[in-house]
Short mmCIF file of C-alpha atoms in Angstrom, two decimals:
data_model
loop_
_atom_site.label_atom_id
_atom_site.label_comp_id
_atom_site.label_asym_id
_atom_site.label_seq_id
_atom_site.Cartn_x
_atom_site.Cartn_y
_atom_site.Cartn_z
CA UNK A 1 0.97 -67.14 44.44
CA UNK A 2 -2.08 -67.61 42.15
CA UNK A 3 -3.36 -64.31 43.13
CA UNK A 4 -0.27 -62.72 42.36
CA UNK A 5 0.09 -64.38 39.15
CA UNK A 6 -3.89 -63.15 38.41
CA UNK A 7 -2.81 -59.54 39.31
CA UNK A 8 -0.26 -59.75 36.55
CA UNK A 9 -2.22 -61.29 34.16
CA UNK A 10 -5.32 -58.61 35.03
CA UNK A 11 -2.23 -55.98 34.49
CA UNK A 12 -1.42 -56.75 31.20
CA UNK A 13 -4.92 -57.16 30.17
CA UNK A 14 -6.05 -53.54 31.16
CA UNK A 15 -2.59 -52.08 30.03
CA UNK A 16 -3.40 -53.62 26.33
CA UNK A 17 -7.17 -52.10 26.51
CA UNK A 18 -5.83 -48.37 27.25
CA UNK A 19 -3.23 -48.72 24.21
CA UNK A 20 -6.21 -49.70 21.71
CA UNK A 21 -8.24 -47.35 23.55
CA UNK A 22 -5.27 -44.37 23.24
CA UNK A 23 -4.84 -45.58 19.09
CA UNK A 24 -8.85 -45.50 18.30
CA UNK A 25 -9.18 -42.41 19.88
CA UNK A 26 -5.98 -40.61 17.71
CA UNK A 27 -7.84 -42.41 14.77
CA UNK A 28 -10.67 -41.21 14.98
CA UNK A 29 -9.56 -37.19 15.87
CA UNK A 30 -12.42 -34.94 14.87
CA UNK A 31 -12.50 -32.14 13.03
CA UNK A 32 -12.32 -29.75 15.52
CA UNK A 33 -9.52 -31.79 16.97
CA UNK A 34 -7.66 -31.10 13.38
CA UNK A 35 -8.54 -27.38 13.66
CA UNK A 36 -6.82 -27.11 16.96
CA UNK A 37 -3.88 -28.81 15.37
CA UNK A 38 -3.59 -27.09 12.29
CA UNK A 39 -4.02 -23.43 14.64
CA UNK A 40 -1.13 -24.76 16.70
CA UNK A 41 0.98 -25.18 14.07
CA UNK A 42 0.37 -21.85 12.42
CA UNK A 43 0.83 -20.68 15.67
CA UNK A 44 4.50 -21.49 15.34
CA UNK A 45 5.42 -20.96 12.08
CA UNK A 46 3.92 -17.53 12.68
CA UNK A 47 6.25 -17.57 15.64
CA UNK A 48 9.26 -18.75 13.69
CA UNK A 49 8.43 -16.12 11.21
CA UNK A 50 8.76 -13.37 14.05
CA UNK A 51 5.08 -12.35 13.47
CA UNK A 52 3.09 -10.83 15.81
CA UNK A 53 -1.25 -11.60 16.77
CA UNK A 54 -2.06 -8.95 15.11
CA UNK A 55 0.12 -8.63 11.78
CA UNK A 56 1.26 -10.94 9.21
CA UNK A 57 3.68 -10.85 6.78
CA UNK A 58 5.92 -12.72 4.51
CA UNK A 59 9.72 -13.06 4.20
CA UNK A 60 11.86 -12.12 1.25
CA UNK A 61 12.53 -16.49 1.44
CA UNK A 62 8.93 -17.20 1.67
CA UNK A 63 8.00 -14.65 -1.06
CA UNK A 64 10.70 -16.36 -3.49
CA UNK A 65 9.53 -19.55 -2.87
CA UNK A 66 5.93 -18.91 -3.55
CA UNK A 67 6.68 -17.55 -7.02
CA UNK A 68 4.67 -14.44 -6.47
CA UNK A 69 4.67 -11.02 -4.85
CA UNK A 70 1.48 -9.70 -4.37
CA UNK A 71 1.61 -5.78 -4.69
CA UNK A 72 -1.35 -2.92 -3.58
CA UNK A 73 -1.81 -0.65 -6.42
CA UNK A 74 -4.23 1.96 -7.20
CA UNK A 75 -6.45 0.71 -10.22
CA UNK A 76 -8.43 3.80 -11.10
CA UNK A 77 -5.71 6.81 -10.03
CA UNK A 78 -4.34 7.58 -13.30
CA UNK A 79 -0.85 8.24 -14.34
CA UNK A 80 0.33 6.57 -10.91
CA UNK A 81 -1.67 3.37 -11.09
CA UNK A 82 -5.18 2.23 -13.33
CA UNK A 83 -6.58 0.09 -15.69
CA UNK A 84 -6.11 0.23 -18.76
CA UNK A 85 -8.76 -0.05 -21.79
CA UNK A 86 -7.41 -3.90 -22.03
CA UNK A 87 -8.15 -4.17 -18.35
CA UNK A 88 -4.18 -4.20 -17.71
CA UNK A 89 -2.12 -2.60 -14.97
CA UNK A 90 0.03 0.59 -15.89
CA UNK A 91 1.16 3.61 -14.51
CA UNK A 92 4.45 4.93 -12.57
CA UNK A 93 4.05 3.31 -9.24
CA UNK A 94 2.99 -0.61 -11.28
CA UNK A 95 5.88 0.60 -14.06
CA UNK A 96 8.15 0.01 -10.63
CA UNK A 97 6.10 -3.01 -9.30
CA UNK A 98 7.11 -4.79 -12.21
CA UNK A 99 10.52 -4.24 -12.10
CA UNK A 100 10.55 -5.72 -8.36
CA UNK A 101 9.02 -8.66 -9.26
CA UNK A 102 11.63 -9.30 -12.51
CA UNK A 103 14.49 -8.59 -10.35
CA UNK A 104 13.20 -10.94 -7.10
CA UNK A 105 12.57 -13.69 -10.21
CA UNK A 106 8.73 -14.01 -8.80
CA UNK A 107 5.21 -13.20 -10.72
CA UNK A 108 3.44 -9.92 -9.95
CA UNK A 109 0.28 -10.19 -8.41
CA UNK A 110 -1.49 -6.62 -8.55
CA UNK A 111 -4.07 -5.90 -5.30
CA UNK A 112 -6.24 -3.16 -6.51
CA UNK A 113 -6.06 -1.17 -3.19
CA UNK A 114 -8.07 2.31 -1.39
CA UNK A 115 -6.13 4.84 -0.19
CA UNK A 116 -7.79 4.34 3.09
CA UNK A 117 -7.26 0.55 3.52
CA UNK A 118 -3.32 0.77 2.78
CA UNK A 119 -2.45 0.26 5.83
CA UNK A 120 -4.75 -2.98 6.90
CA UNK A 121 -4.16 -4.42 3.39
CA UNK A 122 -0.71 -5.15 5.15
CA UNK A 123 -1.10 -5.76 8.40
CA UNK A 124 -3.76 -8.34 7.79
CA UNK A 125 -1.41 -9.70 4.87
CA UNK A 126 -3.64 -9.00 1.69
CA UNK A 127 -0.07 -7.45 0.26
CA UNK A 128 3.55 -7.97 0.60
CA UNK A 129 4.37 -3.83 -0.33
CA UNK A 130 1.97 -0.52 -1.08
CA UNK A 131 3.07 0.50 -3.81
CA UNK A 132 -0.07 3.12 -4.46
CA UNK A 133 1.21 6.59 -4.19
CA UNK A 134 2.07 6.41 -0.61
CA UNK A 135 2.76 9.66 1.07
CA UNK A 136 5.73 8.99 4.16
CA UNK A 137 4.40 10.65 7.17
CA UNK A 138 4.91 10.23 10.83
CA UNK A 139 1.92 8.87 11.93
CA UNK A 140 2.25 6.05 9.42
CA UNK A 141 5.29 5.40 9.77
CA UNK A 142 4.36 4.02 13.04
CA UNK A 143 1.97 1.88 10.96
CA UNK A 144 4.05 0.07 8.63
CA UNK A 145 7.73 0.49 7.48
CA UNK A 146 8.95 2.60 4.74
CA UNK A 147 11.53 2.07 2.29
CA UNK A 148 13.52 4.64 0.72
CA UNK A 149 11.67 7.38 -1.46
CA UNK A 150 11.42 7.18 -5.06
CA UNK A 151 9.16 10.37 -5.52
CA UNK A 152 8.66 14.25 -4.43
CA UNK A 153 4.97 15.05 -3.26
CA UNK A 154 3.35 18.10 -1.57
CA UNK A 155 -0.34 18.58 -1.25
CA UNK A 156 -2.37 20.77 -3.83
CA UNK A 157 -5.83 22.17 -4.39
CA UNK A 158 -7.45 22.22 -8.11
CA UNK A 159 -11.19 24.43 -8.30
CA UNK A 160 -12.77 25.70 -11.43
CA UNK A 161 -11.46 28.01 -13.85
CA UNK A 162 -13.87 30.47 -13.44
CA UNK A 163 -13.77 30.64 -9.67
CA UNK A 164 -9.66 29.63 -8.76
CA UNK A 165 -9.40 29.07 -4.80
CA UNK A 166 -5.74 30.55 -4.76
CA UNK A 167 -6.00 30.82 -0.52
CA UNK A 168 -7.91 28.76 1.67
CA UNK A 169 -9.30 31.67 3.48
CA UNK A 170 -11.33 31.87 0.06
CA UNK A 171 -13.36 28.79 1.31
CA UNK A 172 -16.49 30.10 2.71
CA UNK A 173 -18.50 28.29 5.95
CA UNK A 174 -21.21 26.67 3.47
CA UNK A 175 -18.32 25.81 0.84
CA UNK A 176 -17.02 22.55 0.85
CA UNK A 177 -13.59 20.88 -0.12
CA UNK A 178 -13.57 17.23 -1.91
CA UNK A 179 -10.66 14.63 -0.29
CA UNK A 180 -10.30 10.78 0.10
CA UNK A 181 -10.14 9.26 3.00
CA UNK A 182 -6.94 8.20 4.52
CA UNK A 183 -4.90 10.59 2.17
CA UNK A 184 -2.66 13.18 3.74
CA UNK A 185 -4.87 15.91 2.31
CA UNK A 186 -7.70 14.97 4.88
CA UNK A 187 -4.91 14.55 7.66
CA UNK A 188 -3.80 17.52 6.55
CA UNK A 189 -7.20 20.27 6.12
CA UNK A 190 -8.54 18.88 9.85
CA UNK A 191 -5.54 19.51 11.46
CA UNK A 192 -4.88 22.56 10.40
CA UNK A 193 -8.20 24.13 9.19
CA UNK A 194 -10.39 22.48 11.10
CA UNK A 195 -12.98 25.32 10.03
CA UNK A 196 -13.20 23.82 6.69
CA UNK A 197 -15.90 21.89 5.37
CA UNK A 198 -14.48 18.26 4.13
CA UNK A 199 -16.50 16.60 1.70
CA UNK A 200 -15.01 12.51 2.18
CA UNK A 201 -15.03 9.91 -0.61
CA UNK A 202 -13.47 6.45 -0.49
CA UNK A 203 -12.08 6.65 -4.08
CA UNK A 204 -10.82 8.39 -6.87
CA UNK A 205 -13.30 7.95 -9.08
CA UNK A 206 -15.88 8.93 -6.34
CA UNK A 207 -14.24 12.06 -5.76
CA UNK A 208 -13.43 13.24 -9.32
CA UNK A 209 -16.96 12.50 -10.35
CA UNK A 210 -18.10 14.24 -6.79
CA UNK A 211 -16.06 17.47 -7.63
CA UNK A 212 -17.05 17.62 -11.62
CA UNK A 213 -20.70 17.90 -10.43
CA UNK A 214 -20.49 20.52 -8.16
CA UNK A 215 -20.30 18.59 -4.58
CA UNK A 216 -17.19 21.08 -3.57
CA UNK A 217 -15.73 24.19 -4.90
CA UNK A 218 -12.38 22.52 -4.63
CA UNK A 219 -10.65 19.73 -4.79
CA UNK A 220 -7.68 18.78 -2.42
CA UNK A 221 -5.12 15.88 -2.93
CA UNK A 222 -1.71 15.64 -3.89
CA UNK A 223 0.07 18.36 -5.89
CA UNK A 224 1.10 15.35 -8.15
CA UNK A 225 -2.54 14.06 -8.73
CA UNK A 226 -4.27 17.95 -9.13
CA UNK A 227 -1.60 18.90 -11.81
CA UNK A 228 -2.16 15.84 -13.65
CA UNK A 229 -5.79 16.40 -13.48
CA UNK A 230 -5.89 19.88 -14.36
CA UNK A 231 -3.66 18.81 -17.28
CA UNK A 232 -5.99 16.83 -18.96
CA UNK A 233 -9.80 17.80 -17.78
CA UNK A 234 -10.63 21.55 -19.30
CA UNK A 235 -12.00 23.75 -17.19
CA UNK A 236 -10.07 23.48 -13.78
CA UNK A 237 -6.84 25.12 -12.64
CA UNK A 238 -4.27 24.68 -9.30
CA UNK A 239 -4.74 27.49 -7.52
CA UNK A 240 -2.75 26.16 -4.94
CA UNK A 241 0.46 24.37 -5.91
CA UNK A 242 1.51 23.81 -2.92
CA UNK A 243 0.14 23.61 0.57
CA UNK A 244 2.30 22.41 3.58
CA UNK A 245 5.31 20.84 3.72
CA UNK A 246 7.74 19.13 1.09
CA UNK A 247 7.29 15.22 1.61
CA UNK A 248 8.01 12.25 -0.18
CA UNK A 249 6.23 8.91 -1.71
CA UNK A 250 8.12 5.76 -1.10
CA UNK A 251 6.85 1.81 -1.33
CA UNK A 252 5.65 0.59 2.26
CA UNK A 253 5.88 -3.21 3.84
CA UNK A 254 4.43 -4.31 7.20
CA UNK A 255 5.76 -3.28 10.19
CA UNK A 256 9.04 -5.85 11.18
CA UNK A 257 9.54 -7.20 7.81
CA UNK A 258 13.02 -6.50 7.75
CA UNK A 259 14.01 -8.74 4.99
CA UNK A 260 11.86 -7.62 2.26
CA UNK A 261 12.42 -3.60 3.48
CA UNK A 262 15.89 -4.02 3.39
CA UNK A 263 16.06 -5.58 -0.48
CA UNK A 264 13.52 -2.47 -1.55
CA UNK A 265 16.09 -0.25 0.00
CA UNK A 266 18.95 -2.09 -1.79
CA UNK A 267 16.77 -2.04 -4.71
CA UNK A 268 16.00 1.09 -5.14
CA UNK A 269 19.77 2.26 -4.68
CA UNK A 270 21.02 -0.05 -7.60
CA UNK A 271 18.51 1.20 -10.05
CA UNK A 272 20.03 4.88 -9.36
CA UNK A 273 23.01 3.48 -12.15
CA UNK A 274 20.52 3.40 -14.72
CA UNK A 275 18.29 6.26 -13.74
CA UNK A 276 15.40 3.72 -13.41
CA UNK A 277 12.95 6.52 -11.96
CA UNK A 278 13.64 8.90 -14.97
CA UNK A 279 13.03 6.56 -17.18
CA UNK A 280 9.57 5.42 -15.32
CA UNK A 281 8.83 8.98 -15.22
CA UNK A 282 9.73 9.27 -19.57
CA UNK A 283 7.26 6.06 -20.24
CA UNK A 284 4.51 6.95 -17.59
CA UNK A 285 4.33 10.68 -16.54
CA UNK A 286 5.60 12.59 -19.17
CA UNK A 287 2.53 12.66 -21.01
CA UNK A 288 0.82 14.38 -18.03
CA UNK A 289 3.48 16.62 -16.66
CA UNK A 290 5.77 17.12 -19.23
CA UNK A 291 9.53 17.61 -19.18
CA UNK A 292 9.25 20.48 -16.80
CA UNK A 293 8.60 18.67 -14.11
CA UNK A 294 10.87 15.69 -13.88
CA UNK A 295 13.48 16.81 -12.04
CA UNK A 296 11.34 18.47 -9.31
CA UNK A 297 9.60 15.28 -9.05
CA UNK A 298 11.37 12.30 -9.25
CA UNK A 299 13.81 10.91 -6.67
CA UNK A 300 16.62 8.63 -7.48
CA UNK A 301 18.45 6.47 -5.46
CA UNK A 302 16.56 7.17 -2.44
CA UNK A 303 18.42 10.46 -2.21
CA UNK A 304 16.38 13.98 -1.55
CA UNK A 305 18.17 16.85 -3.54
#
């Protein structure tokens, strides 16, 4: 009986030492301990998000909450998107930013963004849309998701006044063209003239300053952006208006983000009423283009004519 009772006691005694033992330990969790927390728990909000390993993205919910929508713009690709002498945002693709952000009651946060890093700047989540002059192609659209088109586009090549490049068959082996990597200019010249020297900068400015010195006896890009800069540099002239097929520019949000595609899309079909695009056209792009061009260029409601 006395052992028994001695067993029990022992029991208890034991059972009470690996409770403290259990609590000290969970008091004193390490950091690494905390890490492995914290990465379990974005773990499942990641899940409950419907993200994926290898993209992230936030909801039209989360994006309201926060306040802010953070937007990839191009900050030196003038009339489309630059900085201004006051170091502020303008130009026809941030003219439209803005609106998004006044009518999803957030802040805009402008990403200055590459035409090649479009694409990772939302996968990895640096952006919530691309809103940078974003050609819709096939091959991208396997990327990321598109949302309705706001704009006409079709590739163009711009060369020197005194020496026009009117065919591409003018391009000699030793000549080189200028493009920027990632545009559908480059896509565009290796596929199909893969006997043409490419000349490969990273941005605008790189390549304008490239082709203004001499680097290439053209310039391709699109139609939109050689027009404009023919318009207002002396001494250069589109040879080639058009090269390839017809296609379209239209904002861009990681691939499965349903929610915030599907209020772009909504978007973009209400501000048809008020001829929103026209109007963004009339305060950004007239100065470059001129009336002339409006209709051929801008797309309203989403709808191709």
């Amino acid at each position: 009986m006395k052992n028994t009772k001695l067993f029990k006691l022992l029991a208890v005694v034991i059972a009470v030492i690996m409770v403290v033992g259990v609590m000290a330990a969970c008091s004193k969790a390490t950091d690494a301990d905390k890490g492995v927390t914290e990465a379990v728990a974005d773990a499942a909000n990641n899940a409950d998000n419907g993200d994926s390993d290898d993209t992230i993205y936030r909801t039209l919910d989360q994006i309201k909450k926060s306040g802010s929508i953070k937007i990839g713009v191009f900050s030196d690709k003038n009339p489309f998107g630059y900085v201004d002498e006051n170091g502020k945002y303008q130009g026809y693709d941030v003219y439209f930013a803005r609106r998004i952000a006044e009518d999803l009651g957030v802040e805009v946060e402008f990403v200055s963004t590459e035409a090649a890093n479009r694409v990772e700047a939302l996968q990895t989540g640096k952006v919530d849309i691309i809103l940078a002059n974003f050609t819709v192609t096939e091959e991208r659209a396997q990327q990321v998701d598109f949302a309705l088109p706001y704009m006409n586009v079709a590739l163009g090549v711009v060369s020197p006044s005194d020496k026009v490049i009117t065919e591409l068959s003018q391009i000699g082996k030793d000549d080189a063209v200028i493009v920027i990597s990632g545009t559908t200019a480059e896509i565009y010249l290796e596929e199909n003239n893969p006997e043409i020297t490419l000349k490969k900068y990273d941005t605008y400015s790189d390549a304008k300053t490239a082709f203004e010195n001499g680097q290439g006896v053209a310039w391709a890009n699109d139609n939109t952006e050689v027009i404009a800069y023919a318009n207002t540099v002396d001494g250069y002239t589109v040879g080639i208006p058009k090269l390839g097929s017809d296609d379209t520019i239209a904002p861009a949000v990681t691939k499965g983000n349903e929610s915030l595609l599907n209020w772009i899309n909504d978007e973009i079909k209400a501000l048809a009423d008020e001829q929103f695009f026209h109007k963004d056209y009339e305060e950004t792009l007239v100065d470059t283009y001129g009336k002339d061009y409006e209709e051929e260029l801008v797309v309203e409601g989403g709808v191709i004519k």
